[in-house]
Tab-separated table of C-alpha atoms in Angstrom:
chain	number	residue	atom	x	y	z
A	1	UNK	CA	-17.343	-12.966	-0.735
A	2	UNK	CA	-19.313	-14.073	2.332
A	3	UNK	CA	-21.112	-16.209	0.712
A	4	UNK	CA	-18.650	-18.071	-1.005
A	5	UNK	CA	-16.337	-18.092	2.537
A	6	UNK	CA	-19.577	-19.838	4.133
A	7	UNK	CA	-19.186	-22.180	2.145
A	8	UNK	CA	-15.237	-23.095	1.742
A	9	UNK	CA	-12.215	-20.393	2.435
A	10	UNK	CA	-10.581	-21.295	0.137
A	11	UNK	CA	-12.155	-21.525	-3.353
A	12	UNK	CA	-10.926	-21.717	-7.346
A	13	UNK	CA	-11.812	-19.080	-10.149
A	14	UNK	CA	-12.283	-19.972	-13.557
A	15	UNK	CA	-12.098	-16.105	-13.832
A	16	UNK	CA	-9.254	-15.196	-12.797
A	17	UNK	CA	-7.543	-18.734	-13.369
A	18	UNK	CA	-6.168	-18.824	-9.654
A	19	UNK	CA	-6.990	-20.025	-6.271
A	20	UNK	CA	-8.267	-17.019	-3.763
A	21	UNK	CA	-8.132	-17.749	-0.306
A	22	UNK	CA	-10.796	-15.875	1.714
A	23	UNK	CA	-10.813	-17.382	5.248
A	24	UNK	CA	-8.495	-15.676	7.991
A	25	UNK	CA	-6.782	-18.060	9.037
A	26	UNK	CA	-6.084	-20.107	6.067
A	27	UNK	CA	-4.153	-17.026	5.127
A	28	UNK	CA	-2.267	-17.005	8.020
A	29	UNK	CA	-0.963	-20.394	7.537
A	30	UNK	CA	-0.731	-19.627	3.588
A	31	UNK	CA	1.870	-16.162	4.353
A	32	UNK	CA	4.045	-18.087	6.144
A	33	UNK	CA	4.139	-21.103	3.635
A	34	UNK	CA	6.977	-21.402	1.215
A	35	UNK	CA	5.432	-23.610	-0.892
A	36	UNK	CA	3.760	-20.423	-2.047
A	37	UNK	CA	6.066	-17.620	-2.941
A	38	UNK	CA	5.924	-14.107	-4.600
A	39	UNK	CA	8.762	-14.547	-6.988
A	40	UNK	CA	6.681	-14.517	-9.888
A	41	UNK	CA	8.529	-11.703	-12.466
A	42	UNK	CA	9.656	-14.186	-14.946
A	43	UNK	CA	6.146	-16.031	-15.251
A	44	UNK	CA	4.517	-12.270	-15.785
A	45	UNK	CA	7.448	-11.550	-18.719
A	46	UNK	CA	6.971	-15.010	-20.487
A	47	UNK	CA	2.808	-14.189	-20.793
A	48	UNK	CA	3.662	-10.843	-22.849
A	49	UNK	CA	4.420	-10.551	-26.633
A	50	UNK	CA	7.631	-9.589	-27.774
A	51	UNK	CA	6.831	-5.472	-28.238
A	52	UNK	CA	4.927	-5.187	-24.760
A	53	UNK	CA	7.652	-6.931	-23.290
A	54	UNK	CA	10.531	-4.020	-24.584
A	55	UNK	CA	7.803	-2.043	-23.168
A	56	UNK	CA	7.738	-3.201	-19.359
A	57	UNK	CA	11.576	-3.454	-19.757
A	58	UNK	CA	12.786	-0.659	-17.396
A	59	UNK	CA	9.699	-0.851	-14.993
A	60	UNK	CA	10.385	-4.865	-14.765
A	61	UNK	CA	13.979	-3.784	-13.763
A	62	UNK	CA	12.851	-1.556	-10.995
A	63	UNK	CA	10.525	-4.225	-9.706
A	64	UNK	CA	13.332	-6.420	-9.611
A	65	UNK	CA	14.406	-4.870	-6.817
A	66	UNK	CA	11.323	-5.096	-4.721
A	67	UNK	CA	11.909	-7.300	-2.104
A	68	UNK	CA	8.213	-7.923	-2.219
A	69	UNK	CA	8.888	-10.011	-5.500
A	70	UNK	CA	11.803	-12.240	-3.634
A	71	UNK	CA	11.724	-14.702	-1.019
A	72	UNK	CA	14.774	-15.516	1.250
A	73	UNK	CA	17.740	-15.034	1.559
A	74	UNK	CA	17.458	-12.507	-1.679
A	75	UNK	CA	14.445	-10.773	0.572
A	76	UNK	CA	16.228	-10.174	3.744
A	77	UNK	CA	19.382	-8.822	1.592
A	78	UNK	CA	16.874	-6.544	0.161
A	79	UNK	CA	15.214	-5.725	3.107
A	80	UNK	CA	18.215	-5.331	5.720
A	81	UNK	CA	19.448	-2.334	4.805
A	82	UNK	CA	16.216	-0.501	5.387
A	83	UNK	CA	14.859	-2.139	8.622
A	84	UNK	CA	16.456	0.428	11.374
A	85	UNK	CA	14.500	2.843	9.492
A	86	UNK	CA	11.409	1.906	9.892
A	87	UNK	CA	11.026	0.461	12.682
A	88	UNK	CA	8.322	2.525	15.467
A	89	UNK	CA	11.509	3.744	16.862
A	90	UNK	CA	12.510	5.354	13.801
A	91	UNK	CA	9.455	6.489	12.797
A	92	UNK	CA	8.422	8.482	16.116
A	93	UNK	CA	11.304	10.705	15.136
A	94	UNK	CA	9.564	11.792	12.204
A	95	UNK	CA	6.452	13.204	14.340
A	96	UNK	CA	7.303	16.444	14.210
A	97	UNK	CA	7.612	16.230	10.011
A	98	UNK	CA	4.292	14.556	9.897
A	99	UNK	CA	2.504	16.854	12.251
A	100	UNK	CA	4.028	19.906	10.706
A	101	UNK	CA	3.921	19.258	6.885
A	102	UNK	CA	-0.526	17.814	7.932
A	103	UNK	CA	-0.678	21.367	9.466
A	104	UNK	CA	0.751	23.207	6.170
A	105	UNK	CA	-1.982	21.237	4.390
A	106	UNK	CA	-4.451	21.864	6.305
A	107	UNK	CA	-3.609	25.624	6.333
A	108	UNK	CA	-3.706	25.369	2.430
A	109	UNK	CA	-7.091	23.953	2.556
A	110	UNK	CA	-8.706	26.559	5.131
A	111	UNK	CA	-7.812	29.569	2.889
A	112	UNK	CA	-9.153	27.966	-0.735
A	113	UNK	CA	-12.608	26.493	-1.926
A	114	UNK	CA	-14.795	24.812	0.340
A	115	UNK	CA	-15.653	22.362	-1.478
A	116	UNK	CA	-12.529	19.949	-2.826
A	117	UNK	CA	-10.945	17.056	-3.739
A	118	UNK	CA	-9.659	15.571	-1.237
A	119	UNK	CA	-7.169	12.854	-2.598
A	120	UNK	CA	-5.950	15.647	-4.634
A	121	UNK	CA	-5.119	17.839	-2.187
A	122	UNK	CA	-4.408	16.074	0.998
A	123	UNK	CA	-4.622	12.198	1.144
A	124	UNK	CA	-2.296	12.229	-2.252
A	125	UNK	CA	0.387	15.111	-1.062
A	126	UNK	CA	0.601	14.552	2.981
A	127	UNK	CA	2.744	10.578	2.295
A	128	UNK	CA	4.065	12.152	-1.015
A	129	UNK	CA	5.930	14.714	0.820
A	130	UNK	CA	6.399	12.525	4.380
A	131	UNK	CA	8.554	9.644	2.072
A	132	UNK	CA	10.245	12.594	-0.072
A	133	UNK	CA	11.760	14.096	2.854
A	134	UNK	CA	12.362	10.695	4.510
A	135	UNK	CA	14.530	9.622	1.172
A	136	UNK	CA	15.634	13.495	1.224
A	137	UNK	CA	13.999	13.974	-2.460
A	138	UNK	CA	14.705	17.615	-2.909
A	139	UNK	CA	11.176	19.606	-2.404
A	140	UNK	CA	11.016	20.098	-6.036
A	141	UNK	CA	10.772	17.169	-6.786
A	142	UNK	CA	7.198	16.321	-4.444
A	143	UNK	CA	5.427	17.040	-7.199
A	144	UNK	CA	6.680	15.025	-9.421
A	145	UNK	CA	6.974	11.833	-7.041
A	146	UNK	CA	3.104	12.199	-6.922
A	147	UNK	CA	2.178	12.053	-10.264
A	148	UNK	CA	5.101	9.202	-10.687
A	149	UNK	CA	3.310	7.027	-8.017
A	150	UNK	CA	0.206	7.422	-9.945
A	151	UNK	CA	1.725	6.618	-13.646
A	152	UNK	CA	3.922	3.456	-12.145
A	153	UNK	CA	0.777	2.263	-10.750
A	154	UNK	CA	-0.329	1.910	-13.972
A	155	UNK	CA	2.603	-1.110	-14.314
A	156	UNK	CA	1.911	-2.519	-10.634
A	157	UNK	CA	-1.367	-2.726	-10.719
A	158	UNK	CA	-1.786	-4.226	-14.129
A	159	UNK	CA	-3.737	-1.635	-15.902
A	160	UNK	CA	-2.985	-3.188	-19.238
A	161	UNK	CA	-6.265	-2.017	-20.887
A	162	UNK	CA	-4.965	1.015	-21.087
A	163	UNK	CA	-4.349	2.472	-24.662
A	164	UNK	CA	-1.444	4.095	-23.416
A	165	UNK	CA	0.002	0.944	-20.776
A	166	UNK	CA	3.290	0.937	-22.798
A	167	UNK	CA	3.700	4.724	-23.111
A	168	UNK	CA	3.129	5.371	-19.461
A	169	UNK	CA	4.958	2.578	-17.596
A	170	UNK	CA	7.614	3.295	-20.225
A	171	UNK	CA	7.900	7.239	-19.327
A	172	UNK	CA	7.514	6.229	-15.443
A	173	UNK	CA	10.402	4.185	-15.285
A	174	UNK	CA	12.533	6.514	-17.662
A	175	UNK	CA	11.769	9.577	-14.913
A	176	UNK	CA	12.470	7.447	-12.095
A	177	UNK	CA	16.147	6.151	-13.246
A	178	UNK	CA	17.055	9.442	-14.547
A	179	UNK	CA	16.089	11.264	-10.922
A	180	UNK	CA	17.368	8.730	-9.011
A	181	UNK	CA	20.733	8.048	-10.581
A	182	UNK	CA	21.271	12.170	-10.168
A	183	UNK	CA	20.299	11.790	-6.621
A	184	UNK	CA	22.504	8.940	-5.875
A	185	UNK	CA	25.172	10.341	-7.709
A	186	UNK	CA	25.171	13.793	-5.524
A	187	UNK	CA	24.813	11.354	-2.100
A	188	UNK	CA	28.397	9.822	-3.272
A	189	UNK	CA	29.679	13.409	-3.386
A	190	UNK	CA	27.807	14.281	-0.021
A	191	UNK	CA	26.123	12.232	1.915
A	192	UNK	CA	23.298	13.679	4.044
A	193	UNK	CA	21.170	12.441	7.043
A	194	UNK	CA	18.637	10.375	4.900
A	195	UNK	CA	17.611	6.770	3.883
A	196	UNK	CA	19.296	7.444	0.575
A	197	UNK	CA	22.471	8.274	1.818
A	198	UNK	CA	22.258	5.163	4.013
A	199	UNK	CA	21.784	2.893	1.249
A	200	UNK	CA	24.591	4.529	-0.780
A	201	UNK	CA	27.406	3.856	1.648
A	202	UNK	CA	26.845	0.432	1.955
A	203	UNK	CA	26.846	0.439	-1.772
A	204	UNK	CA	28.738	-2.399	-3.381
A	205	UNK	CA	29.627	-3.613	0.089
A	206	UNK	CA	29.089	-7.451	1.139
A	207	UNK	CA	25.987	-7.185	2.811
A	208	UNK	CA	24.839	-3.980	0.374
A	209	UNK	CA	23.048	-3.406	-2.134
A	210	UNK	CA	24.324	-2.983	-6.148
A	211	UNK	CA	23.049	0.372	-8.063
A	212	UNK	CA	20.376	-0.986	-9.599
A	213	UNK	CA	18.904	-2.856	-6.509
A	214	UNK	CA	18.930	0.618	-4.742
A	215	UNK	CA	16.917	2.262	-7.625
A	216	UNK	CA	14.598	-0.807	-6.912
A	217	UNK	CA	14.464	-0.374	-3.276
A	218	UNK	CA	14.063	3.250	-3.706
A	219	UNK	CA	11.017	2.791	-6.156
A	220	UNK	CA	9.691	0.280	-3.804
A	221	UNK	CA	9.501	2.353	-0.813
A	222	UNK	CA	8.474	5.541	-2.634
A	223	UNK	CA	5.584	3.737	-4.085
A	224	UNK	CA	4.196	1.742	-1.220
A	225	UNK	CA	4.754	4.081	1.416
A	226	UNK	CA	2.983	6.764	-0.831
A	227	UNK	CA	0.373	4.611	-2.294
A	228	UNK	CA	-0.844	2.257	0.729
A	229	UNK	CA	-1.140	5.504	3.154
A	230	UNK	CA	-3.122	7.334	0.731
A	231	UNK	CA	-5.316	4.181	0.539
A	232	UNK	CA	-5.387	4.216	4.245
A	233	UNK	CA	-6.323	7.824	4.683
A	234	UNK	CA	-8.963	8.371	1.746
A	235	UNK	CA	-11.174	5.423	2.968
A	236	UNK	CA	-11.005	5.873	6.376
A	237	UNK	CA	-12.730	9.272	5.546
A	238	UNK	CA	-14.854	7.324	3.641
A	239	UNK	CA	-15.756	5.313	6.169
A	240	UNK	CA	-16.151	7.560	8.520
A	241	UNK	CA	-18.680	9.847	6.879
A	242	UNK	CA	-20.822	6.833	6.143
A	243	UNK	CA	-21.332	6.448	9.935
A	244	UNK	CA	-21.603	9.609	11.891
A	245	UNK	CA	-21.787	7.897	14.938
A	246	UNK	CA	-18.530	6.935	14.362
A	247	UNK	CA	-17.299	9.625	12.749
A	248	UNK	CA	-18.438	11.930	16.219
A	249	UNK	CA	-16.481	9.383	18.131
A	250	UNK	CA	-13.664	9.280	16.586
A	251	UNK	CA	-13.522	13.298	16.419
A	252	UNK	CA	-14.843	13.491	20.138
A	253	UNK	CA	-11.395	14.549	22.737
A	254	UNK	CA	-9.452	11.446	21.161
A	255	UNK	CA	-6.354	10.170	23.039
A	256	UNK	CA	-2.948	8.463	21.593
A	257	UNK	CA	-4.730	5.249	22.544
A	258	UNK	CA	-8.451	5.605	21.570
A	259	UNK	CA	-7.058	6.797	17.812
A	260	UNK	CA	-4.301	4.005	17.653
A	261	UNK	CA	-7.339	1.102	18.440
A	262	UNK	CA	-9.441	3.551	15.930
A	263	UNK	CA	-6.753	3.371	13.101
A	264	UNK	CA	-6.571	-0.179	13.511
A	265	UNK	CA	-10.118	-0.373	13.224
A	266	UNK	CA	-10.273	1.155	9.758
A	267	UNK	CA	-7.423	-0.687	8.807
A	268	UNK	CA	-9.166	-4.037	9.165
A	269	UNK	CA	-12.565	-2.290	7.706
A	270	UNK	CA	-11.223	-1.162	4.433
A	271	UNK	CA	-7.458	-2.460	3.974
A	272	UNK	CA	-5.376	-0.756	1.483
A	273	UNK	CA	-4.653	-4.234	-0.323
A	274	UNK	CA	-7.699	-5.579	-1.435
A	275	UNK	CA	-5.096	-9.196	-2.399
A	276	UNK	CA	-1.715	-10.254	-2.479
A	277	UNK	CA	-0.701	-12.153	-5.179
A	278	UNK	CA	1.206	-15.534	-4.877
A	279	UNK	CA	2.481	-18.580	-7.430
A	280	UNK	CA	2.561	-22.111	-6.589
A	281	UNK	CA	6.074	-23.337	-6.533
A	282	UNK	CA	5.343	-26.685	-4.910
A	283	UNK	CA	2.618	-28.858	-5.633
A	284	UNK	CA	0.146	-29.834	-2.376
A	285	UNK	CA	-2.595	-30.574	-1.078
A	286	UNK	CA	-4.198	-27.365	0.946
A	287	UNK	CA	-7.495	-27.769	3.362
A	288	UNK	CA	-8.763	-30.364	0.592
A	289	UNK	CA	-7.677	-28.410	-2.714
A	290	UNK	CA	-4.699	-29.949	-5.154
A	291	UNK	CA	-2.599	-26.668	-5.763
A	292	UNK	CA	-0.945	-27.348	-8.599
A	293	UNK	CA	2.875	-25.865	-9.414
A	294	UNK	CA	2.712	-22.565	-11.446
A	295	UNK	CA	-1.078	-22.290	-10.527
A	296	UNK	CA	-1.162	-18.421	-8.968
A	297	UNK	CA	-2.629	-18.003	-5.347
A	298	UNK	CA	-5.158	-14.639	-4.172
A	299	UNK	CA	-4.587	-13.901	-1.057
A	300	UNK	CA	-8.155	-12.479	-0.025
A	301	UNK	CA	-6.518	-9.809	2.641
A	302	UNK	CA	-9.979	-7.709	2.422
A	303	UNK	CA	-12.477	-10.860	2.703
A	304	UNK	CA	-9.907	-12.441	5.724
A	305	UNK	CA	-10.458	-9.321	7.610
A	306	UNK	CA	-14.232	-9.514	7.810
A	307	UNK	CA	-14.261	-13.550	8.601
A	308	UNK	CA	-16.816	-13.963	11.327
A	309	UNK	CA	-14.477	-16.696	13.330
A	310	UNK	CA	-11.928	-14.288	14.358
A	311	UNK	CA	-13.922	-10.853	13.897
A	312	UNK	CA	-17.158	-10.148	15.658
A	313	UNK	CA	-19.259	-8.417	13.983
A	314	UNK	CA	-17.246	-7.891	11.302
A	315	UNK	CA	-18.729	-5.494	8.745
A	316	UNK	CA	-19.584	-3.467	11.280
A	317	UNK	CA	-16.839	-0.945	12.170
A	318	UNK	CA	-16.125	-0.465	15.819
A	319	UNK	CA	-13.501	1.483	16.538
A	320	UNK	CA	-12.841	0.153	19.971
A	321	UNK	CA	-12.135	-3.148	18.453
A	322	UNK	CA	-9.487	-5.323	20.692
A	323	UNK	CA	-7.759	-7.366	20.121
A	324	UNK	CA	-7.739	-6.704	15.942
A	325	UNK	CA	-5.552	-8.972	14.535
A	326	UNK	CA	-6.108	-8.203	10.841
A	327	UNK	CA	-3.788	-8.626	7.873
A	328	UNK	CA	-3.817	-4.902	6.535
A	329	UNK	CA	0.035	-5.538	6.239
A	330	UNK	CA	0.487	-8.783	5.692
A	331	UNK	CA	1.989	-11.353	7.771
A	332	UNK	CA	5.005	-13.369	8.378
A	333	UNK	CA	8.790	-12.545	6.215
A	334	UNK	CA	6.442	-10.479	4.085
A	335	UNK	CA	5.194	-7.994	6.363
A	336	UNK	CA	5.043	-5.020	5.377
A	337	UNK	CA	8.131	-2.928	5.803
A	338	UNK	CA	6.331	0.712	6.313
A	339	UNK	CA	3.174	-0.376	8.642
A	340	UNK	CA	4.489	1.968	11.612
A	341	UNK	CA	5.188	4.638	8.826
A	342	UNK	CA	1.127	4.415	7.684
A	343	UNK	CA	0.095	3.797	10.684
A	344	UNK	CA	2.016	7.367	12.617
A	345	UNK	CA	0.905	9.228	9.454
A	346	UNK	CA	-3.303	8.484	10.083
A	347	UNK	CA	-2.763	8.510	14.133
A	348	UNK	CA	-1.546	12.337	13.218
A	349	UNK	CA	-3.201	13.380	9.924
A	350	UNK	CA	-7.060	11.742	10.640
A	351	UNK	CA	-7.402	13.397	13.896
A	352	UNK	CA	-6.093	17.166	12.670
A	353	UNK	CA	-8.517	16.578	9.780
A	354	UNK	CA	-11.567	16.374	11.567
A	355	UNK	CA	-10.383	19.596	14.388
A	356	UNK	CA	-10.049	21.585	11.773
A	357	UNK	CA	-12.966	20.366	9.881
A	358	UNK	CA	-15.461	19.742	11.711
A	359	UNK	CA	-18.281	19.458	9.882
A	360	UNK	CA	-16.549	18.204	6.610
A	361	UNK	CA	-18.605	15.905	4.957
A	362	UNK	CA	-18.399	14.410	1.649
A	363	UNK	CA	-20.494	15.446	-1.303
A	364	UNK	CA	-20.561	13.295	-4.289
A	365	UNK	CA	-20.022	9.569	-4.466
A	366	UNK	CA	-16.290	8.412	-4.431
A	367	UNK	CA	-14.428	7.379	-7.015
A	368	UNK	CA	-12.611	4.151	-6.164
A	369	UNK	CA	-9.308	3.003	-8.294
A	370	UNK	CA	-10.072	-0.129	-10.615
A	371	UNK	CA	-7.887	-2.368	-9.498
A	372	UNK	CA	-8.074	-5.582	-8.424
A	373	UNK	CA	-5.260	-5.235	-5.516
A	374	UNK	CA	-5.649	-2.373	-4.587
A	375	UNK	CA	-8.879	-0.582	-2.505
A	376	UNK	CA	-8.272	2.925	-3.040
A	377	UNK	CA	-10.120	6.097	-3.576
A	378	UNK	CA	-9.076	8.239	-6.586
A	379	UNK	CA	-11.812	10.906	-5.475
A	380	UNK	CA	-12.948	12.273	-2.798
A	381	UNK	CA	-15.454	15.252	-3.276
A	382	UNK	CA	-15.968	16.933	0.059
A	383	UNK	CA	-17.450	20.226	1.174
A	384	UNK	CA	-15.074	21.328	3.971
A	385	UNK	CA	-17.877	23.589	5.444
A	386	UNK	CA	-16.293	25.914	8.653
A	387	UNK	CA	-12.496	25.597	9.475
């Protein structure tokens, strides 16, 4: 990617059939562009044949309701009723949850094997259960929001190679209608003091959401703020093992400050969204290239974040980095909605990882998800040594 970046930002694959902007700030100006937009459902429908289509149906439906797939004023409909609750505000109320359920974890770990997988039984569960209990999905039901995350990734993701794509994003979005419709229904009856509850009573109203856009929402927010904070928290361990000098200071007496510049740090380094997807809906003229209407647009979050004119040294991780303006999240209307969520839940979990782990240290090459959006560990061997 640095090679081709020298040479132009912004370049065209006969691969992929799409433009992929690498440079960093030819994606700035490309987020906040609306000649480029992310509604881009019906162009992915008309592509499949007629039985793959029944397939997608119910998954398509809950990604319908994404306001990640809708620009304005559909996306700040979508997105309104779910600001307050995410804002850093909100989200330093749920300390204590974070902090507590990362100690339970941890606990589990210190009294089984030493050696582990750690997606499987901490980067995976810790957001799982932080976004279950912030939606007030019954305990129960953790489990099974895991392994849904995982399956509906399948759709998201575009793991159509699969030999069983239609039977798993099929079954995915079956489980999640039939759980959430039961949970909505018993919020009518009783609202409680959780994000699903606030969605419900503005339900129908003006300025709220229908049914099915709040089984959207839901699925939105139960898969991104699962699936990008995993990302987050695998890699940076990643990351940090590779470099012990890094590792020691991150681990070394850290402060609220010294681990919030740090968690930026491995944000920029190894950013949970690899790309961003976007379709033409105007045709212009960008930094020399004809972008044609329909043509679809990369956005190169993971090369942007190591250009050399914004980033010194930039694939070198310093964890004192400041100012660090990378595009982990996004930028502009598009920005993404949980950033102070994933960024609370590594300030906690990342520290309290390495004091009681000390000397953990990973053990087998990682396994990294196949995707091309996505830049994720599904693996992490790791001995845990003393805790």
């Amino acid at each position: 990617m640095r090679a081709w970046r020298e040479r132009d930002p912004i370049i065209w694959s006969d691969r992929h059939r799409a433009w992929i902007i690498l440079g960093h700030p030819e994606l700035v100006g490309a987020f906040g562009d609306p000649r480029l937009s992310t509604e881009r459902m019906g162009s992915f429908l008309d592509r499949l044949p007629p039985d793959r289509r029944e397939a997608v149906a119910g998954g398509v439906a809950l990604l319908n309701g994404w306001m990640l797939f809708h620009e304005p004023p559909t996306h700040e409909r979508l997105r309104a009723p779910m600001r307050r609750e995410f804002t850093p505000r909100a989200v330093g109320r749920l300390h204590d949850l974070i902090a507590d359920r990362t100690t339970e974890l941890l606990d589990e770990l210190a009294t089984g094997d030493r050696t582990v997988d750690l997606v499987e039984t901490f980067t995976h569960r810790l957001p799982a259960d932080v976004i279950a209990a912030l939606f007030g999905i019954p305990a129960h039901l953790a489990g099974w929001l895991a392994r849904w995350s995982t399956e509906f990734g399948v759709l998201v993701f575009g793991a159509t190679r699969r030999s069983d794509y239609d039977e798993v994003v099929r079954r995915s979005a079956a489980t999640f209608h039939e759980h959430l419709e039961a949970l909505i229904a018993q919020r009518r009856a009783r609202p409680s003091n959780d994000l699903l509850s606030a969605l419900v009573a503005v339900e129908g109203a003006p300025d709220g959401l229908t049914t099915a856009e709040i089984i959207g929402a839901c699925s939105l927010v139960l898969f991104a703020g699962h699936d990008t904070t995993t990302s987050l928290l695998g890699s940076s361990v990643i990351s940090l093992d590779q470099r012990p000098h890094a590792r020691e200071q991150f681990a070394d007496h850290p402060t609220d400050a010294t681990t919030a510049l740090a968690v930026e740090e491995l944000l920029r380094f190894e950013s949970p969204p690899k790309v961003m997807l976007r379709q033409v809906v105007d045709t212009h003229e960008r930094h020399g290239h004809q972008f044609e209407s329909k043509q679809s647009v990369f956005m190169g979050i993971l090369a942007a974040n190591r250009d050399p004119r914004v980033f010194a040294d930039p694939d070198e991780l310093h964890l004192d980095r400041d100012p660090n303006p990378h595009l982990a999240f996004g930028f502009g209307h598009h920005f993404c909605l949980g950033a102070a969520l994933a960024r609370a839940e590594a300030r906690i979990a990342l520290p309290a990882l390495y004091q009681r782990f000390p000397s953990l240290r990973i053990v087998d090459e990682p396994v990294w998800k196949a995707t091309i959006s996505d830049r994720s560990p599904a693996q992490i061997i790791v001995d845990l040594g003393s805790g």
